[in-house]
Short mmCIF file of C-alpha atoms and ligand atoms in Angstrom, two decimals:
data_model
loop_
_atom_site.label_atom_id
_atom_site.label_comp_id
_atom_site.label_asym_id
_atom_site.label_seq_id
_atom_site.Cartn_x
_atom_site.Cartn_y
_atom_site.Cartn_z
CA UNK M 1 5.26 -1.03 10.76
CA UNK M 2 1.45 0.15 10.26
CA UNK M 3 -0.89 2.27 11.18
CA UNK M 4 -3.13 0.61 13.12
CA UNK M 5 -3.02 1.48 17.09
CA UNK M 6 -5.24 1.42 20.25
CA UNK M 7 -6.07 4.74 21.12
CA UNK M 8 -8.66 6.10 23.87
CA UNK M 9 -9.56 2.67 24.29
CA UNK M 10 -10.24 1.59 20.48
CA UNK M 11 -8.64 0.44 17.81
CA UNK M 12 -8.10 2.82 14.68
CA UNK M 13 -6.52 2.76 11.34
CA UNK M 14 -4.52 5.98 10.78
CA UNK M 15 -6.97 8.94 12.60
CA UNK M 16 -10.23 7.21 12.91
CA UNK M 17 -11.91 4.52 14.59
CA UNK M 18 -12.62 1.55 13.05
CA UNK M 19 -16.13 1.12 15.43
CA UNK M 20 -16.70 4.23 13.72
CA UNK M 21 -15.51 2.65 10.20
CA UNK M 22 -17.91 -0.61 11.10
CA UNK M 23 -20.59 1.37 12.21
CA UNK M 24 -20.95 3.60 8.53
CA UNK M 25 -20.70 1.32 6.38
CA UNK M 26 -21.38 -2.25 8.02
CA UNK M 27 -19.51 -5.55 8.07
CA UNK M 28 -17.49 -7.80 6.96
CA UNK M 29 -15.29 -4.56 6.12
CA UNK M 30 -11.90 -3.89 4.56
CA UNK M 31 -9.99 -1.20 5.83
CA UNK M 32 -6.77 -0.39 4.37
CA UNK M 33 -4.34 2.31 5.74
CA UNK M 34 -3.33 4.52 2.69
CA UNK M 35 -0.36 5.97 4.54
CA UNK M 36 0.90 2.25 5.59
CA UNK M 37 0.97 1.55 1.85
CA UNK M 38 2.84 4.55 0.86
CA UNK M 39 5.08 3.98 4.29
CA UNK M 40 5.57 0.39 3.08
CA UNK M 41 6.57 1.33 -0.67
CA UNK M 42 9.23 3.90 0.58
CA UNK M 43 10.83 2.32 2.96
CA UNK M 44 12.01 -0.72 1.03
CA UNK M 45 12.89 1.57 -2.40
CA UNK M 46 15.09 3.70 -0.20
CA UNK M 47 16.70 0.69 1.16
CA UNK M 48 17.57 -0.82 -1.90
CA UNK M 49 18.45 2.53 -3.53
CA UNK M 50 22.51 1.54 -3.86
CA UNK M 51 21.06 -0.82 -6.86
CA UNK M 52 19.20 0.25 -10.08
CA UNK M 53 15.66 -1.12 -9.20
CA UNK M 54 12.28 -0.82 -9.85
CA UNK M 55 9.41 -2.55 -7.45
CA UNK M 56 6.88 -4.09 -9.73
CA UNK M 57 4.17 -4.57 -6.86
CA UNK M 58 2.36 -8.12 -7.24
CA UNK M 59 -1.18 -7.17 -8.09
CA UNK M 60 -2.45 -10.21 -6.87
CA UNK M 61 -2.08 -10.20 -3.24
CA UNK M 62 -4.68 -6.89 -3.32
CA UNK M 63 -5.88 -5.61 -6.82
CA UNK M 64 -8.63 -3.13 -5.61
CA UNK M 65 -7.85 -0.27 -8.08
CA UNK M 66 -7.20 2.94 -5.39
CA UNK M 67 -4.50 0.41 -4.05
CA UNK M 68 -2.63 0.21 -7.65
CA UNK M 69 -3.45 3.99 -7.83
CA UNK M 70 -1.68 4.39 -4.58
CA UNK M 71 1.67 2.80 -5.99
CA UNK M 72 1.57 4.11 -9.19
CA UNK M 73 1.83 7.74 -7.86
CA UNK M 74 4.77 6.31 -5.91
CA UNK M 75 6.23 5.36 -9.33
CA UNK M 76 5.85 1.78 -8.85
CA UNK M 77 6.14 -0.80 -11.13
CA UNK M 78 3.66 -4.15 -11.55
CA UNK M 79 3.85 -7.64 -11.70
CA UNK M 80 1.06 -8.97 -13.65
CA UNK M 81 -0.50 -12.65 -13.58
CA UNK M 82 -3.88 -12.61 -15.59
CA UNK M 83 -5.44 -10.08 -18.91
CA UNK M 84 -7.60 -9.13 -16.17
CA UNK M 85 -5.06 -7.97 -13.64
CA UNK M 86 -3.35 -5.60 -16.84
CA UNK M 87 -6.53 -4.35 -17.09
CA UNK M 88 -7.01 -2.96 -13.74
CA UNK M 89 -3.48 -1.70 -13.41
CA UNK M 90 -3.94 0.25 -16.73
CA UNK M 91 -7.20 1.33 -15.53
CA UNK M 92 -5.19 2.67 -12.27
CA UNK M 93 -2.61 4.67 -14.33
CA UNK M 94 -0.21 1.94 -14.50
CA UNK M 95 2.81 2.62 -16.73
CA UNK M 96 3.12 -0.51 -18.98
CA UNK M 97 6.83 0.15 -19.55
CA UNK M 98 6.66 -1.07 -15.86
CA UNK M 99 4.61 -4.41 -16.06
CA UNK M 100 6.26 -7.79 -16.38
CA UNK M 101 3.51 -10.57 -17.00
CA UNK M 102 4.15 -14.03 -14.88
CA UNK M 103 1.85 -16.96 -14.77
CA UNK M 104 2.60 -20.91 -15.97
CA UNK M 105 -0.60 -20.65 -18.46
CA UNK M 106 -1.07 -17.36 -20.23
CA UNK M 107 -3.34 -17.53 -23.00
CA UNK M 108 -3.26 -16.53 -26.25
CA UNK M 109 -5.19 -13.68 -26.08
CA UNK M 110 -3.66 -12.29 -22.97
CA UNK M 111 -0.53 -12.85 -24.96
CA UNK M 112 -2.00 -10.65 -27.28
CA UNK M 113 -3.41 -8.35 -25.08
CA UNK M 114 -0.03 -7.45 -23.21
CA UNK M 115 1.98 -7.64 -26.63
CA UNK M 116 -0.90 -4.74 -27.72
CA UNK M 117 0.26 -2.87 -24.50
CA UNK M 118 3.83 -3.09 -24.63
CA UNK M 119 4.89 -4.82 -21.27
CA UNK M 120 7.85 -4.63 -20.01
CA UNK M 121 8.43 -8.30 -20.84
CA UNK M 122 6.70 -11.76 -19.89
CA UNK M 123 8.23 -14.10 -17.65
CA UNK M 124 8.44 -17.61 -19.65
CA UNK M 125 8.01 -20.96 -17.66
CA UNK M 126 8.31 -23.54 -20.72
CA UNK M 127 9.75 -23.79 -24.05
CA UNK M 128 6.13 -24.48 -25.46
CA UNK M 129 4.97 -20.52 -23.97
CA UNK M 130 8.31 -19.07 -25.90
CA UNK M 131 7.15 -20.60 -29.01
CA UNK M 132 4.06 -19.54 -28.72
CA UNK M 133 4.90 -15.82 -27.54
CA UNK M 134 7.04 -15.70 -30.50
CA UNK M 135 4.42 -16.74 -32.85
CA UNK M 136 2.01 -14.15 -31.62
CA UNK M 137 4.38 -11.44 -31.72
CA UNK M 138 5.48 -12.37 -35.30
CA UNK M 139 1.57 -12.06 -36.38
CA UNK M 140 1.13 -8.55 -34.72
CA UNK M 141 4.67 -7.73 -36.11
CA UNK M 142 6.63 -6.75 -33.32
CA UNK M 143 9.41 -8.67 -30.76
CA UNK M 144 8.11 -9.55 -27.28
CA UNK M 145 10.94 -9.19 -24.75
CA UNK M 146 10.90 -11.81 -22.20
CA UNK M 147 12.86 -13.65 -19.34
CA UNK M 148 12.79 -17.00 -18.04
CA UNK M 149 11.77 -18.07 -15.05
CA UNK M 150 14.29 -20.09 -13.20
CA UNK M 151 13.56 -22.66 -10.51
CA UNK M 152 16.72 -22.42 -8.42
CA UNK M 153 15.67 -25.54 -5.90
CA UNK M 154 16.02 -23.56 -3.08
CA UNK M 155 13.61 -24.52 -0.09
CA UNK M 156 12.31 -21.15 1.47
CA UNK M 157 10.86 -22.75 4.54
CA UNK M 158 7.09 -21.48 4.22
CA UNK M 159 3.52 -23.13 4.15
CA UNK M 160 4.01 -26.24 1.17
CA UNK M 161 1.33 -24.20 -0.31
CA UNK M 162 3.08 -20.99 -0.97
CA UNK M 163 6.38 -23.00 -1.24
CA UNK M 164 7.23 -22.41 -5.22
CA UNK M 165 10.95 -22.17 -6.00
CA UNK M 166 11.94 -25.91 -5.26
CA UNK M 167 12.25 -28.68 -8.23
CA UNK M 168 9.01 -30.59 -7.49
CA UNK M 169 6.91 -27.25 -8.05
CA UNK M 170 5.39 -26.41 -11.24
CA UNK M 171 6.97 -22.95 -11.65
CA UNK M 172 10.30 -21.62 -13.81
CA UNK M 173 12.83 -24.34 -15.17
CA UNK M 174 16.01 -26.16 -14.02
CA UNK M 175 19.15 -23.75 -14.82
CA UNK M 176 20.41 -26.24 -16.95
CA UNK M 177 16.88 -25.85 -19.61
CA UNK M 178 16.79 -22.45 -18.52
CA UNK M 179 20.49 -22.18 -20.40
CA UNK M 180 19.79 -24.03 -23.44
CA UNK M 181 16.70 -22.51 -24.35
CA UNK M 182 18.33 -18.81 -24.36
CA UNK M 183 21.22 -20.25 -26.04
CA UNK M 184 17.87 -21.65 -28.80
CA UNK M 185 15.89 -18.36 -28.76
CA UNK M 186 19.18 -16.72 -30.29
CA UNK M 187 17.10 -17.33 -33.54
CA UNK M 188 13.75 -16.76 -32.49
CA UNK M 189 12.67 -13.46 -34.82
CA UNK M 190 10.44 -12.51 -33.08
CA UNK M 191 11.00 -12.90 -28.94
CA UNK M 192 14.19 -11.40 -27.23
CA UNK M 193 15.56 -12.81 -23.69
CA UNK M 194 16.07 -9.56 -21.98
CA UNK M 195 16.78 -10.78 -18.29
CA UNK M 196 16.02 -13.53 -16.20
CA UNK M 197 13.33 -14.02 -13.04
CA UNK M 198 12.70 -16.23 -10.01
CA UNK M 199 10.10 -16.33 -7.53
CA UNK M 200 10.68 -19.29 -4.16
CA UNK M 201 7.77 -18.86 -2.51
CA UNK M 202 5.35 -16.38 -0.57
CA UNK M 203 5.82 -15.54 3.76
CA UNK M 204 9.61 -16.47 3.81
CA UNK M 205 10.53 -14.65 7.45
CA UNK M 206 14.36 -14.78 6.65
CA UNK M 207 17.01 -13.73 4.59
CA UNK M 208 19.00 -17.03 3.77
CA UNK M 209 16.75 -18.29 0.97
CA UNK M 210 17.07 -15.37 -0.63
CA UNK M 211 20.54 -15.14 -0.93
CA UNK M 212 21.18 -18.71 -1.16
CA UNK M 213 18.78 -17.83 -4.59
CA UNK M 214 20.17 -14.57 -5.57
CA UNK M 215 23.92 -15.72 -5.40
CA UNK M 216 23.12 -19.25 -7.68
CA UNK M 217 20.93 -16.77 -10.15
CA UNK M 218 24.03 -14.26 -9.99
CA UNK M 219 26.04 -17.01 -11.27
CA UNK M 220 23.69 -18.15 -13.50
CA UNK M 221 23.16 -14.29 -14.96
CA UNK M 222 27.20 -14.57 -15.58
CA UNK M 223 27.94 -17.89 -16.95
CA UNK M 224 25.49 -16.83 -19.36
CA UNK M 225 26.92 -13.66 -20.53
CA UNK M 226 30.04 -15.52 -21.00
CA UNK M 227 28.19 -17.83 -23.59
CA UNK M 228 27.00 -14.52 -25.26
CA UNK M 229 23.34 -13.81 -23.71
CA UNK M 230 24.01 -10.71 -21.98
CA UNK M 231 20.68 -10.14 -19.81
CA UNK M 232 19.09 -6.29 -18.85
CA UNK M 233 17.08 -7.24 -15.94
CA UNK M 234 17.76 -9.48 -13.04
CA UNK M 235 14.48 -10.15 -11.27
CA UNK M 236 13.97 -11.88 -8.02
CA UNK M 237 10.56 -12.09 -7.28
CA UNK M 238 8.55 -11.08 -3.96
CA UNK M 239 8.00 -13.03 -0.75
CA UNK M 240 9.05 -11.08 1.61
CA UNK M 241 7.34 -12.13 4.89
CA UNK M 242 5.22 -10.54 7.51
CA UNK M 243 4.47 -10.33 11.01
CA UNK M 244 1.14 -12.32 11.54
CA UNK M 245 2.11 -13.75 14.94
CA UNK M 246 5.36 -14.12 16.08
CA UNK M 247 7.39 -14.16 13.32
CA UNK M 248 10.70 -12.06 12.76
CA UNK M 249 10.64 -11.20 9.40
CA UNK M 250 13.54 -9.25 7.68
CA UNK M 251 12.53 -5.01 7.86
CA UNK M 252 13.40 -3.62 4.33
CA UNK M 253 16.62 -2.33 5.95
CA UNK M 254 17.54 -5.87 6.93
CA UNK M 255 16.37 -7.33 3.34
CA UNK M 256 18.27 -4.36 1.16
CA UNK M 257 21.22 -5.55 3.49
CA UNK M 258 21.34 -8.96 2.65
CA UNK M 259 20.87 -8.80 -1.15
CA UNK M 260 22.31 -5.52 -1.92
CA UNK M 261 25.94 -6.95 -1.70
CA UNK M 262 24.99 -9.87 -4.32
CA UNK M 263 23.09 -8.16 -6.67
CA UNK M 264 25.60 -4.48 -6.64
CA UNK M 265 27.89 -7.22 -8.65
CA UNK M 266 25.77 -7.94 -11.26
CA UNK M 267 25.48 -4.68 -14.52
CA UNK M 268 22.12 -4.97 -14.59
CA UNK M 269 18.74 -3.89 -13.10
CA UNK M 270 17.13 -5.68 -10.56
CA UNK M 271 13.28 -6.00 -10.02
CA UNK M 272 11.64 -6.94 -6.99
CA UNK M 273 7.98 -8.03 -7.19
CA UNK M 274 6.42 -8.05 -3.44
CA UNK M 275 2.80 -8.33 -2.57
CA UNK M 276 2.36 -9.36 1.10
CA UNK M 277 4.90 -7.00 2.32
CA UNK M 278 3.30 -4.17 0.45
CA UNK M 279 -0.11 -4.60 1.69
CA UNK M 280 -0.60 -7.25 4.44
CA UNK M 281 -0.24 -5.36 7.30
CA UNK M 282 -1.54 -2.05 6.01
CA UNK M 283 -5.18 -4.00 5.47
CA UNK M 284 -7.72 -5.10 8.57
CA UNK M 285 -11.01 -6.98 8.08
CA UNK M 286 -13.67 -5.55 10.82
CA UNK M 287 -16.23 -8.34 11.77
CA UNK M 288 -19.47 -8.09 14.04
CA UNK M 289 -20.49 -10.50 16.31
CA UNK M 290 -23.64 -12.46 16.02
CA UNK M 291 -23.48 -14.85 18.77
CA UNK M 292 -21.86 -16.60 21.07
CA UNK M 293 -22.45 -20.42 21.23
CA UNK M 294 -20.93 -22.34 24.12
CA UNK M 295 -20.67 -26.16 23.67
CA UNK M 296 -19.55 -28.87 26.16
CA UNK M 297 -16.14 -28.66 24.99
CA UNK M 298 -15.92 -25.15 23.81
CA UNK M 299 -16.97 -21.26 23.32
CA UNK M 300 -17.75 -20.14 19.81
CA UNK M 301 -17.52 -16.70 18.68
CA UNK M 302 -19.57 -16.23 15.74
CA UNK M 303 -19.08 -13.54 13.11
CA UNK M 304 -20.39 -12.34 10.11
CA UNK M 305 -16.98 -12.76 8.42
CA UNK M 306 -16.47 -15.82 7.08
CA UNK M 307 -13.83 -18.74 4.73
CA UNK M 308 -15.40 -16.96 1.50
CA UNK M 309 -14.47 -13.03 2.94
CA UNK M 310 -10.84 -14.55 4.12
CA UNK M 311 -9.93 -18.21 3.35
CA UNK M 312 -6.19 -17.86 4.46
CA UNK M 313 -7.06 -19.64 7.91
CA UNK M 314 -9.12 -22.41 5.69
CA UNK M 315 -6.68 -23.00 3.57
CA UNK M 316 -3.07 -22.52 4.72
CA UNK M 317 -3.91 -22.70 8.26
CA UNK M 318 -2.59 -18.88 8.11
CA UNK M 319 -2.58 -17.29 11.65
CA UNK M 320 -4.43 -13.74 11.79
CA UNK M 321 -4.20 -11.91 15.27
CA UNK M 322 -7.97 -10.83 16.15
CA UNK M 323 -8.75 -7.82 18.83
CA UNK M 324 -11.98 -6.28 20.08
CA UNK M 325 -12.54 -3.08 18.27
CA UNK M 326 -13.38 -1.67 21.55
CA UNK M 327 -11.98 -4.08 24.30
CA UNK M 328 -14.35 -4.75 27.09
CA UNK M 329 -12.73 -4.85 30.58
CA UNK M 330 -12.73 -8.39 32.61
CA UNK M 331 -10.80 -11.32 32.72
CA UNK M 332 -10.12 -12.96 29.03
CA UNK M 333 -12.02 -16.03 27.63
CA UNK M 334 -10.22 -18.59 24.87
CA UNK M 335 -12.89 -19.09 22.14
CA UNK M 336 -12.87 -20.02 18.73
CA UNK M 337 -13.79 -17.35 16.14
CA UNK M 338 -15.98 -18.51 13.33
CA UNK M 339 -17.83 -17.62 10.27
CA UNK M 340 -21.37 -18.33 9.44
CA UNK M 341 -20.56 -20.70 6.04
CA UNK M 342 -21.21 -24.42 6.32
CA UNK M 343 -18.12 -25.91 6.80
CA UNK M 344 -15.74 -27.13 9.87
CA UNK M 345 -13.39 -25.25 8.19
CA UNK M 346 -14.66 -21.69 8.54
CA UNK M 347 -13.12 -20.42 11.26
CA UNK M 348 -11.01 -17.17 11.61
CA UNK M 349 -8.97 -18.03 14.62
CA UNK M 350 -8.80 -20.74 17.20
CA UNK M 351 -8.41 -21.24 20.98
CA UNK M 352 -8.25 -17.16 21.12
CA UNK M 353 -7.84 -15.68 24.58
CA UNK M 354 -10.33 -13.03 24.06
CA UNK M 355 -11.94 -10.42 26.57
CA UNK M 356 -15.36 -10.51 27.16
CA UNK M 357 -17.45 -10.23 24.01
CA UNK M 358 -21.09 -9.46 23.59
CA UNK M 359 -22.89 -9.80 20.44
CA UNK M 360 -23.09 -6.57 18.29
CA UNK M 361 -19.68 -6.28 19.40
CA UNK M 362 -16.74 -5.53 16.81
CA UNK M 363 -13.45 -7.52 16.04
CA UNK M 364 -10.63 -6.31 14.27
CA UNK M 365 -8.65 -9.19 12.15
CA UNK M 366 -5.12 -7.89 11.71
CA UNK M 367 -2.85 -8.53 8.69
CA UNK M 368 -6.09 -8.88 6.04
CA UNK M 369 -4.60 -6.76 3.40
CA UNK M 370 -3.18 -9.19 1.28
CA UNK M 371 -4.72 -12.43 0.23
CA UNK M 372 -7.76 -11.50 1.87
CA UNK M 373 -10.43 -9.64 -0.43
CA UNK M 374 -8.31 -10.68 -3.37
CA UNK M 375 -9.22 -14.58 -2.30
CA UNK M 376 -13.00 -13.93 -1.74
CA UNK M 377 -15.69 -15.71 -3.41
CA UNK M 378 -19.49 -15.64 -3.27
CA UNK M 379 -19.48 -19.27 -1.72
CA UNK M 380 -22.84 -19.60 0.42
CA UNK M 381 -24.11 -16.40 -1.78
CA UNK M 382 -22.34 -14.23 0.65
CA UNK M 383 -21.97 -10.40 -1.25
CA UNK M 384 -18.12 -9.84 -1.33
CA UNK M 385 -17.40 -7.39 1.84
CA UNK M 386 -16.93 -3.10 1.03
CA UNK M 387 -13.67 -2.04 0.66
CA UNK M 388 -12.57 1.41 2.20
CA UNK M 389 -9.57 3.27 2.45
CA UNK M 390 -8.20 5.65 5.27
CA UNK M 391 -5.87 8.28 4.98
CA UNK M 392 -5.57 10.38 8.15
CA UNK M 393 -9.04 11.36 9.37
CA UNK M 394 -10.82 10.66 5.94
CA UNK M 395 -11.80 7.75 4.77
CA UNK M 396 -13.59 6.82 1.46
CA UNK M 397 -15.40 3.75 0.12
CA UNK M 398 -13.13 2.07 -2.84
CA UNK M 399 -15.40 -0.40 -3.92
CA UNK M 400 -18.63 -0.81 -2.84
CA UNK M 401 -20.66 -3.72 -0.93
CA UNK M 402 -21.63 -6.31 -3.22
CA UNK M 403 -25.77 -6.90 -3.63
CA UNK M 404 -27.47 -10.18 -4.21
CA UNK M 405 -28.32 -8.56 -7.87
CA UNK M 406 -24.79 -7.83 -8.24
CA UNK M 407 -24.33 -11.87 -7.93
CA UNK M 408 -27.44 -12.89 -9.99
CA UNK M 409 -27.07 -10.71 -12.61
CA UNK M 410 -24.58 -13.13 -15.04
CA UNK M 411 -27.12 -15.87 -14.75
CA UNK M 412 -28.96 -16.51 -17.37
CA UNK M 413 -31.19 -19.99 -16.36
CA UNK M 414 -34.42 -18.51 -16.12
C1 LIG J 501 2.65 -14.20 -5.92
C2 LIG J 501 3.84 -13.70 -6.64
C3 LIG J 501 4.58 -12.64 -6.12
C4 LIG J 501 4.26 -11.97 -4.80
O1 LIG J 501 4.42 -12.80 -3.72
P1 LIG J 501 4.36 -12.19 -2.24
O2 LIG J 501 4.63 -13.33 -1.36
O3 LIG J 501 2.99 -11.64 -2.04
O4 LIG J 501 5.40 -11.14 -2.16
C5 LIG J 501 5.65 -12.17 -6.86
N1 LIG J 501 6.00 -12.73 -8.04
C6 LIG J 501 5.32 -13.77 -8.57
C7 LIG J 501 5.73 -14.34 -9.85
C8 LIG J 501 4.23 -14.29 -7.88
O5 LIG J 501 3.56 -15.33 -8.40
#
């Protein structure tokens, strides 16, 4: 569900236009739907309202700062990955009783940083990162609460990419090492195991991974509490798919549904960490046309949008639907929609059946809100696109267009 519809024969987000959007304040341009986000948030905390729960949004899918704002007037919680993401959620008004702190290779000093802040508590992926948590919290004299992140080698049937909760990935440990080392940090001083977290992966369209996950980590969460570690929080991560294309993702409804029964058996409090489902679909990226380029063997649509604004197609081979912003009428053309960068691989949709397209021309790519401006770069010195944000007929720039000084002004060669 989002707020994007065709309407007098455009496309808007909420109560205006994006043409009208494109047209103030130029492309490539973010537009994210403040009322989708807020839509998005309360739909899936009602559902899962029969458990004590708190959604710790994952900042990295979209960190712009009015979008952390937005959830944490809803009372949301956040799941951190980086120093620099706890910066931006405190900067938002995040509550750091609410932030848990993942990641496979925290430093010390964003040990230190959180430790300052009082996190919730980190999520642990080796032995060596408990040791070291431990020994950081002992020098700033205080106990860092933390969980460990299990890997419960459950395939979740998404891109090998975004795949992360099966045995041959890098993240969480076995249950087995997940046991003994609570059963060893019994006499760590300084670092208390107060729950236990998993994450399987990113886009997962259906609910059997996640219970086959929940029910083994339910299990888990008991046999441990029989061998005396009795665990606060159960968390299970985010990856909650969304419609792209044709998928059938799980609604919250359907999600709440399917775990709800599991987790209602376990005395604790459950976290939920989703980014995609939060903001994908409440986030567009408006692109203009420059040209169109017809070649023996095919029609190229080329934008000013490029791998560097959006690299999902690039990389993952991530299907984005793409409209006109203001369809034309006449019978529909497949073309491929590219970017301007120098490489095969910038392209924002293939083999598109598209109406007829002029240059100057706006398209609307659908489903941009997460992984999108958070996975931009200056590659080609492109200035990162403006962000805005709609909310009923107003909209308001969040973060502004980059400028080339913005991008030369950290070099120091000359
Ligand atoms: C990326 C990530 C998430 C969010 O994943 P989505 O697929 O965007 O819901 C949640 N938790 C952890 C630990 C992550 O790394």
């Amino acid at each position: 569900m989002d707020r994007y519809a065709t309407k007098h024969g455009e496309v808007y987000c909420e109560d205006l236009p994006l043409r009208a959007l494109a047209q103030q304040y130029g492309t490539p341009l973010y537009v994210y739907s403040a009322g989708t986000l807020a839509d998005h948030f309360q739909r899936l905390d009602r559902a899962l309202a029969p458990v004590a729960h708190t959604i710790c949004y994952a900042v990295k899918a979209n960190s712009n700062l009015a979008v952390l704002r937005t959830f944490a007037e809803l009372g949301a919680g956040f799941d951190i990955v980086s120093a620099g993401e706890l910066h931006r959620v405190l900067k938002a008004g995040g509550d750091p009783a609410r932030i848990v702190f993942a990641g496979v290779g925290k430093t010390a000093e964003e040990i230190a940083f959180a430790l300052r802040h009082n996190i919730l508590f980190f999520t642990i992926e080796s032995e060596e990162e408990l040791l070291r948590i431990n020994a950081i919290a002992a020098a700033h004299d205080t106990v860092a609460r933390f969980c460990i992140r299990v890997n419960p080698d459950v395939d979740a049937h998404t891109h090998h990419y975004i795949t992360t909760g099966k045995s041959e990935n890098k993240f969480g440990l076995p249950f087995t090492a997940a046991r003994a080392l609570y059963l060893a940090a019994k006499n760590l001083r300084h670092a208390r195991a107060v729950g236990v977290q998993m994450h399987i992966g990113s886009q997962i369209t259906t609910t059997a991974p996640f219970v086959a996950a929940i029910t083994l980590l339910a299990a888990f969460v008991n046999e441990l509490r029989a061998a005396g570690v009795a665990l606060e929080y159960v968390d299970v991560g985010g990856g909650m798919g969304i419609i792209y294309h044709d998928e059938t993702p799980p609604t919250a409804d359907e999600f709440a549904a399917a775990v709800v029964p599991v987790l209602r058996t376990l005395p604790a409090h459950v976290l939920f960490e989703p980014g995609r489902f939060m903001v994908g679909n409440a986030g567009v990226l408006v692109t203009q046309v420059q040209y169109l380029k017809t070649t023996a063997s095919k029609r190229f649509v080329i934008v000013d949008a490029g791998m560097n604004d959006l690299i999902r197609p690039a990389l993952y081979e991530a299907y984005h639907a793409i409209l006109p912003a203001v369809p034309r009428a006449g019978a529909a053309q497949v073309v491929d929609v590219v970017g301007p960068i120098c490489e095969s691989g910038d392209f924002l949709g293939l083999a598109r059946a598209l109406p007829p397209l002029e240059p100057g021309d706006y398209l609307v790519v659908r489903s941009a809100g997460a992984y999108g401006f958070a996975m931009a770069s200056n590659y080609n010195t492109r200035p990162r696109a403006a962000e805005v944000m709609v909310q009923g007929d107003q909209a308001r720039v969040v973060r502004r267009r980059e400028t080339i000084d913005d991008l030369l002004a950290a070099e120091l060669g000359l």
